[in-house]
Every structure is written in C-alpha cells, then in structure tokens.
Short mmCIF file of C-alpha atoms in Angstrom, two decimals:
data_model
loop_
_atom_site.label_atom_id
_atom_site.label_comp_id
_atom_site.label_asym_id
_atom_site.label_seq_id
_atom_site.Cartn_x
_atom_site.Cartn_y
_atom_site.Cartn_z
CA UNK A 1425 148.79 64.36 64.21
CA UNK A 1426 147.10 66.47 61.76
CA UNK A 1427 145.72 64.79 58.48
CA UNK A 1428 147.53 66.77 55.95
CA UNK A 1429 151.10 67.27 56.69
CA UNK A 1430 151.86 69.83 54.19
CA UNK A 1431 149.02 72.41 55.16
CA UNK A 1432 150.72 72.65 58.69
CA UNK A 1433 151.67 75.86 59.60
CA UNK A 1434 155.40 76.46 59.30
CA UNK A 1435 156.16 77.55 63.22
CA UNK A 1436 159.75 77.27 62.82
CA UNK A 1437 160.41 80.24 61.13
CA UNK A 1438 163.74 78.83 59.87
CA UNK A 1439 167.08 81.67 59.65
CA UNK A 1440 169.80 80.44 58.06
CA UNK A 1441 172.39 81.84 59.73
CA UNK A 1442 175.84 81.73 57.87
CA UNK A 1443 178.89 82.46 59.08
CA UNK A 1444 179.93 85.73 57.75
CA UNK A 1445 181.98 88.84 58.98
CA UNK A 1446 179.86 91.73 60.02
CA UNK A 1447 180.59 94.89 59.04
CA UNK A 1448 182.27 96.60 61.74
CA UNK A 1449 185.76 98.15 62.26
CA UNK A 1450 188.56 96.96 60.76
CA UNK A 1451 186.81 94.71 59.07
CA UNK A 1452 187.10 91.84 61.83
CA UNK A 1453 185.34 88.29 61.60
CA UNK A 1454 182.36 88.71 63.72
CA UNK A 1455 180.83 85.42 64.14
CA UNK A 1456 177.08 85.28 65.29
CA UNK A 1457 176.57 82.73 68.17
CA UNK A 1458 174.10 79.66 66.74
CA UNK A 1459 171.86 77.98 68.92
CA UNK A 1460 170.00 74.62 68.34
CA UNK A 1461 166.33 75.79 67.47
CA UNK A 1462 165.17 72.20 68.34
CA UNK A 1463 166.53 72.80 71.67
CA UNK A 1464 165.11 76.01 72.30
CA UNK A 1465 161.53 74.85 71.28
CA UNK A 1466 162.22 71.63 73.18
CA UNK A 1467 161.62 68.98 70.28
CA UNK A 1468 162.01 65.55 71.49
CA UNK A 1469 161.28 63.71 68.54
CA UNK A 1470 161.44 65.16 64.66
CA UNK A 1471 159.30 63.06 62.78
CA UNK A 1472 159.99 62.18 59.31
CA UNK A 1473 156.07 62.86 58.12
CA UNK A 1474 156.65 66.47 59.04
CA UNK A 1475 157.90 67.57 55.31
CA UNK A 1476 157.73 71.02 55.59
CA UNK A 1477 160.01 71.43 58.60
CA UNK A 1478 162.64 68.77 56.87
CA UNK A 1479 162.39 71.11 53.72
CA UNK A 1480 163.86 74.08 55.35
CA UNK A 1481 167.03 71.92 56.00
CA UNK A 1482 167.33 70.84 52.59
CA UNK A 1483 168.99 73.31 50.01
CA UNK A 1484 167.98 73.17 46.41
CA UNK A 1485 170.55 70.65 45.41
CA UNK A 1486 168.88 68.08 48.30
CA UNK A 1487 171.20 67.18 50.91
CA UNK A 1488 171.27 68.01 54.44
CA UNK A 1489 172.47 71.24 55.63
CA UNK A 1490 175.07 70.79 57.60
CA UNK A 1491 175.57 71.30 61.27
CA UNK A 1492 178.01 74.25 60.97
CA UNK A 1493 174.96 75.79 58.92
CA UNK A 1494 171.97 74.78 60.33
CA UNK A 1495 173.47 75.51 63.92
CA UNK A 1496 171.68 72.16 65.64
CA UNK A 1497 173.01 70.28 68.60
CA UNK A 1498 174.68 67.09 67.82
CA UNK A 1499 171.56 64.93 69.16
CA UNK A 1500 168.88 67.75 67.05
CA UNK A 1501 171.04 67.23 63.89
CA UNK A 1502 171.57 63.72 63.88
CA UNK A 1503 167.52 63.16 64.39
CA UNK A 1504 166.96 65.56 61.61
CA UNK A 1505 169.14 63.49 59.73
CA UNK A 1506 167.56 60.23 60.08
CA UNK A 1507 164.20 61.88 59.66
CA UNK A 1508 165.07 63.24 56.30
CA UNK A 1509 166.88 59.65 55.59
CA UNK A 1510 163.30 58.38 56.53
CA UNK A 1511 161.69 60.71 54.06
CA UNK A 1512 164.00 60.23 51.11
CA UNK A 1513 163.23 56.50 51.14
CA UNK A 1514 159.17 57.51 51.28
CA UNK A 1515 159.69 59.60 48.25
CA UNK A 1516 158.62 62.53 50.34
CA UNK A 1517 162.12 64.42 49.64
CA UNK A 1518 164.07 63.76 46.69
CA UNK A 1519 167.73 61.74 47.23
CA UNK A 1520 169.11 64.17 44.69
CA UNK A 1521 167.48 67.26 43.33
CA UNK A 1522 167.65 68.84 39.70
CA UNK B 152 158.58 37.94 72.22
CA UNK B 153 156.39 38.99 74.87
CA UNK B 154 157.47 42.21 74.93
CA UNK B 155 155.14 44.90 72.84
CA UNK B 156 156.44 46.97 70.02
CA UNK B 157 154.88 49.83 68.15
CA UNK B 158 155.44 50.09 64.93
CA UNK B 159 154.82 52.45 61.77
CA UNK B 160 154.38 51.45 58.55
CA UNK B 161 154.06 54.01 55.45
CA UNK B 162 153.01 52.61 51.99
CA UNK B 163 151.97 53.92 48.56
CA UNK B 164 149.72 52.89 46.52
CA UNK B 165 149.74 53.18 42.36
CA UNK B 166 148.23 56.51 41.89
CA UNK B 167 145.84 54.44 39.18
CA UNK B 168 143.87 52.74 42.28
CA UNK B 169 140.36 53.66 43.03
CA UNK B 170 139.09 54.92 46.28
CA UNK B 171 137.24 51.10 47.13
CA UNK B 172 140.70 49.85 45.78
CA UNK B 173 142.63 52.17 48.87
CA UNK B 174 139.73 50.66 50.73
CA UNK B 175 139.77 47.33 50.24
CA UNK B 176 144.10 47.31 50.44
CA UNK B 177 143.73 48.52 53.83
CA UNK B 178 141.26 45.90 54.93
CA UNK B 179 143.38 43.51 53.71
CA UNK B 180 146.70 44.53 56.13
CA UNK B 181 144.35 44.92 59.19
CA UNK B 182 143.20 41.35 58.34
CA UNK B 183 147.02 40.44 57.87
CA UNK B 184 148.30 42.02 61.55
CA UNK B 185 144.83 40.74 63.33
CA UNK B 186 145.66 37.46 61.99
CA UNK B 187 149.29 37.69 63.45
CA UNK B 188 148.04 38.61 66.59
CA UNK B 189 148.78 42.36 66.29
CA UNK B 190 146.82 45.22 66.31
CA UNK B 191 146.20 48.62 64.41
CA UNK B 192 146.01 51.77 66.77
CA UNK B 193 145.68 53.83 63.92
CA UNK B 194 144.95 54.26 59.99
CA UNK B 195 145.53 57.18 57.76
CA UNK B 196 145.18 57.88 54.55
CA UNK B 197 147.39 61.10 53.67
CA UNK B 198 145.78 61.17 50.27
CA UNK B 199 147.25 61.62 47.15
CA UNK B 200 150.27 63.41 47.02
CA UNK B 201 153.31 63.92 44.68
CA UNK B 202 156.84 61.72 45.05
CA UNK B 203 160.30 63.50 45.27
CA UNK B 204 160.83 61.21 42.73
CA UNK B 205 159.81 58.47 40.07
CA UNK B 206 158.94 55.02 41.25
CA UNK B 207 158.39 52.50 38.56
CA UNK B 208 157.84 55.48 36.05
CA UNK B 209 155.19 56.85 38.63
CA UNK B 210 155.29 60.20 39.82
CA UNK B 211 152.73 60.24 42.45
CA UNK B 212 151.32 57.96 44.77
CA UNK B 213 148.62 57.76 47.81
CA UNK B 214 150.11 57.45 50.97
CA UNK B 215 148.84 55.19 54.42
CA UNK B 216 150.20 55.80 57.42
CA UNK B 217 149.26 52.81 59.49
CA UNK B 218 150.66 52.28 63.42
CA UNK B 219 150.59 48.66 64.35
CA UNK B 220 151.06 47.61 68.09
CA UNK B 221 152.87 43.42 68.30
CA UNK B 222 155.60 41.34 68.64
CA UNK B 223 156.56 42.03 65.07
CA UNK B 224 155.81 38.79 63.23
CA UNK B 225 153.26 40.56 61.77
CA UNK B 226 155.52 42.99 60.15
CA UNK B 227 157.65 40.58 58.54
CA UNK B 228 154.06 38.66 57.16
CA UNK B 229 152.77 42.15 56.17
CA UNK B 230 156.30 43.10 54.64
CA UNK B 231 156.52 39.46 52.52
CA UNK B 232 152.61 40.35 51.34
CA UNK B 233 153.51 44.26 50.21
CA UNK B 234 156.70 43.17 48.62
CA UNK B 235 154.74 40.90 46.40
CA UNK B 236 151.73 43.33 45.53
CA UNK B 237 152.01 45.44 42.48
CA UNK B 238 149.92 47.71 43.66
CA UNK B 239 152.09 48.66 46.53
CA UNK B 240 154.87 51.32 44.99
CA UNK B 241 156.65 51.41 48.31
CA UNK B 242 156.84 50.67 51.63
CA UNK B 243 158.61 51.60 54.76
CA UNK B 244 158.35 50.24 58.34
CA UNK B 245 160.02 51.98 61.24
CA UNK B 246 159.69 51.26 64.90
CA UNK B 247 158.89 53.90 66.98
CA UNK B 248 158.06 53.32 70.72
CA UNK B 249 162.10 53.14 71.52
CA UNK B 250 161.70 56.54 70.37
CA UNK B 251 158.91 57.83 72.08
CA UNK B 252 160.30 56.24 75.05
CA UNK B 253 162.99 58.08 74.88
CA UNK B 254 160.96 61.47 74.18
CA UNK B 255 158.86 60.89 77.31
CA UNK B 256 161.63 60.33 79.74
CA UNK B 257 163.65 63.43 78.39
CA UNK B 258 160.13 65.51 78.55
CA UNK B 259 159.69 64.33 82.17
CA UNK B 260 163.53 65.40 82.97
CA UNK B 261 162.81 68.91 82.07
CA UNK B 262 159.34 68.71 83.72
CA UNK B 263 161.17 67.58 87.16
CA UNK B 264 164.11 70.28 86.68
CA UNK B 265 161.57 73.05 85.74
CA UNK B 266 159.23 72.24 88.70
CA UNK B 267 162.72 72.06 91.17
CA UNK B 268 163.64 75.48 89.87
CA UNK B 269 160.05 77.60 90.13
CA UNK B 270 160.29 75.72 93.72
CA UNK B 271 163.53 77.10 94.80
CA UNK B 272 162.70 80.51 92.94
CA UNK B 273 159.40 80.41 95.53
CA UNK B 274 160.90 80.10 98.30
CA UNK B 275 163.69 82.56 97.69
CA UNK B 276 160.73 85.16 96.91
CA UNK B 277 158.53 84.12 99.85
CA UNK B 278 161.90 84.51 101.75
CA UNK B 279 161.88 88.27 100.39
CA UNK B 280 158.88 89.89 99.27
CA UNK B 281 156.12 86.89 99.94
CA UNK B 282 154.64 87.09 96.50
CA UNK B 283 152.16 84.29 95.64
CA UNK B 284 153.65 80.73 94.45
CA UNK B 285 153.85 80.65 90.61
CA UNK B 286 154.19 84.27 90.00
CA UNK B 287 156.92 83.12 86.90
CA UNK B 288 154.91 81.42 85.16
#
C-alpha cells in the first residue's frame, strides 16, 4: 500500500455507461451490454482507503451510483458499497454533498 | 479467544497537533495494544489531509492508519482510550482478515481454474501442432 492514497494513479479509467437508445433505424432502444469492471480486472477486495477509485462512483450530489449505472456484479457493488460506507464515516467522502 | 484477528484502525487527529504530538499519540496506542497482548504489523501516517466534512467545527484532520494483529481486547481498551481523548476527531476500527481470507481463497480459485485451462489448451495443441507448453500466455 502506497503512502499517499490520493496521488495513485487512476487505472480504472471509469465509463459511465447509461442506458440510452442509440441512434440507429427506427429509432429502436439499443441497450449497450454492462460488464462488472471489478470482475474483469479481478478485484477481490475494494478497500475503503482507495478514495479516488470510490470517487468515480459517487456523483456530485454523494450517493452511490447505482448498480443499473455503474454496471457492477452484485458481490463488486455491494463491496463498493460498504467501502464507500467505510469512507463516509472516515470523513474521506462526504455523507451528503453541496 | 485464541483465535488471531487482524484488525484496522483509522484515526484523526486535531489538525492543531504538532508533529512530536502525532508522535507521541502513536506511541501511546502501541503501548496500549502491547500491553493487551496485541501487536502492531503496521503504522502509517497518511498526513494531513482534508475531511468530506466538518468534525467538531474542524475541517481537516491527520490521518493513522494502524493494523493491529490480537484477540481484540485490545481494541475495545484502545477504543475506550480514543473515545475519551480530545485530540482524537475520529476513529474507525474494521476487521479485515475475514476479508482477506476470503480474497485469497477466491484468488487461488481462479489460479487453479486458469492453470486447469492453459493445461487442457496444451495438450489439445501438443495433440495438433506440438507447440511449446505456455505458448498463451
């Protein structure tokens, strides 16, 4: 573990990836296939130190991005959630922004 | 009891402590979890950094990332002694070698499976072609 968390370079280069129809023919709802990113790069454990990967889950208001959003597995998103959970009591992410 | 659990603990300290104050707090909790019969594996100081948000009217804080190895009455002695200490803004404990435990037996599952497939992928080339073992990856 690195001594300062926040100078880590961000590897996940986070896409959100929201549902939205493509523009095709007739206009039909085109829905991109999401895949857990945590899965791909094989993360076992998301650790609640590592701010600037939790920050690309949060949106500006501060909660957690949802699943349908963020694309994660069940077992990804619910360690991301108790990771940011972990962070918010730390004062390392805000409960509630602006 | 006799089981051994890994533990770690985050606290911050009033951003108006000195350096020999940071010092001299963290002497203090290794003295606390020696004294319990515990053990520090590892200290940190993360430095000062900014909080998400205010604690008692503070808005930043240095952070110590300690990871204690015990039975856990040390936690609850070194939880009752931050709780009490002005000093000490906040504190968090979370135990973590459940966790890990978990990690390492998922990372050795996908070890196994991904030595079991380069294995069968070896011998169906060596059954074909002959190429060298390991030609993947």
């Amino acid at each position: 573990m690195s001594s300062n968390y926040e100078e880590r370079e961000n590897s996940y280069g986070f896409e959100r990836e929201y549902e939205r129809p493509m523009p095709g023919r007739g206009g039909r709802r085109m829905m991109r296939r999401k895949i857990c990113r945590f899965c791909i790069e094989k993360v076992d454990l998301i650790d609640f130190k590592d701010v600037k990967l939790l920050q690309s889950y949060i949106p500006e208001r501060g909660k957690i991005l949802p699943r349908r959003i963020s694309g994660a597995c069940a077992a990804h998103q619910s360690m991301l959630a108790e990771a940011i959970k972990r962070a918010r009591n730390i004062a390392l992410l805000p409960y509630a922004a602006d | 009891m006799a089981e051994k659990r890994t533990y770690e603990v985050v606290f911050i300290i009033d951003p108006g402590a000195g350096d020999d104050e940071v010092m001299r707090l963290s002497e203090g909790v290794q003295k606390i979890i020696t004294g319990q019969g515990g053990s520090i594996t590892k200290t940190e100081v993360m430095g000062k950094r900014q909080l998400a948000y205010e604690i008692n009217h503070k808005k930043d804080g240095t952070y110590v990332l300690l990871e204690v190895e015990g039975s856990g009455a040390e936690i609850a002695e070194l939880e009752r002694r931050m709780r009490v200490n002005d000093q000490i803004l906040r504190y968090m404990t979370i135990r973590v070698d459940e966790d890990r435990q978990r990690a390492d037996k998922l990372k050795e599952r996908r070890a196994r499976k991904a030595a079991r497939k380069t294995g069968l992928k070896n011998k169906g080339s060596a059954a074909s072609s002959g190429s060298g073992p390991g030609a993947e990856d």
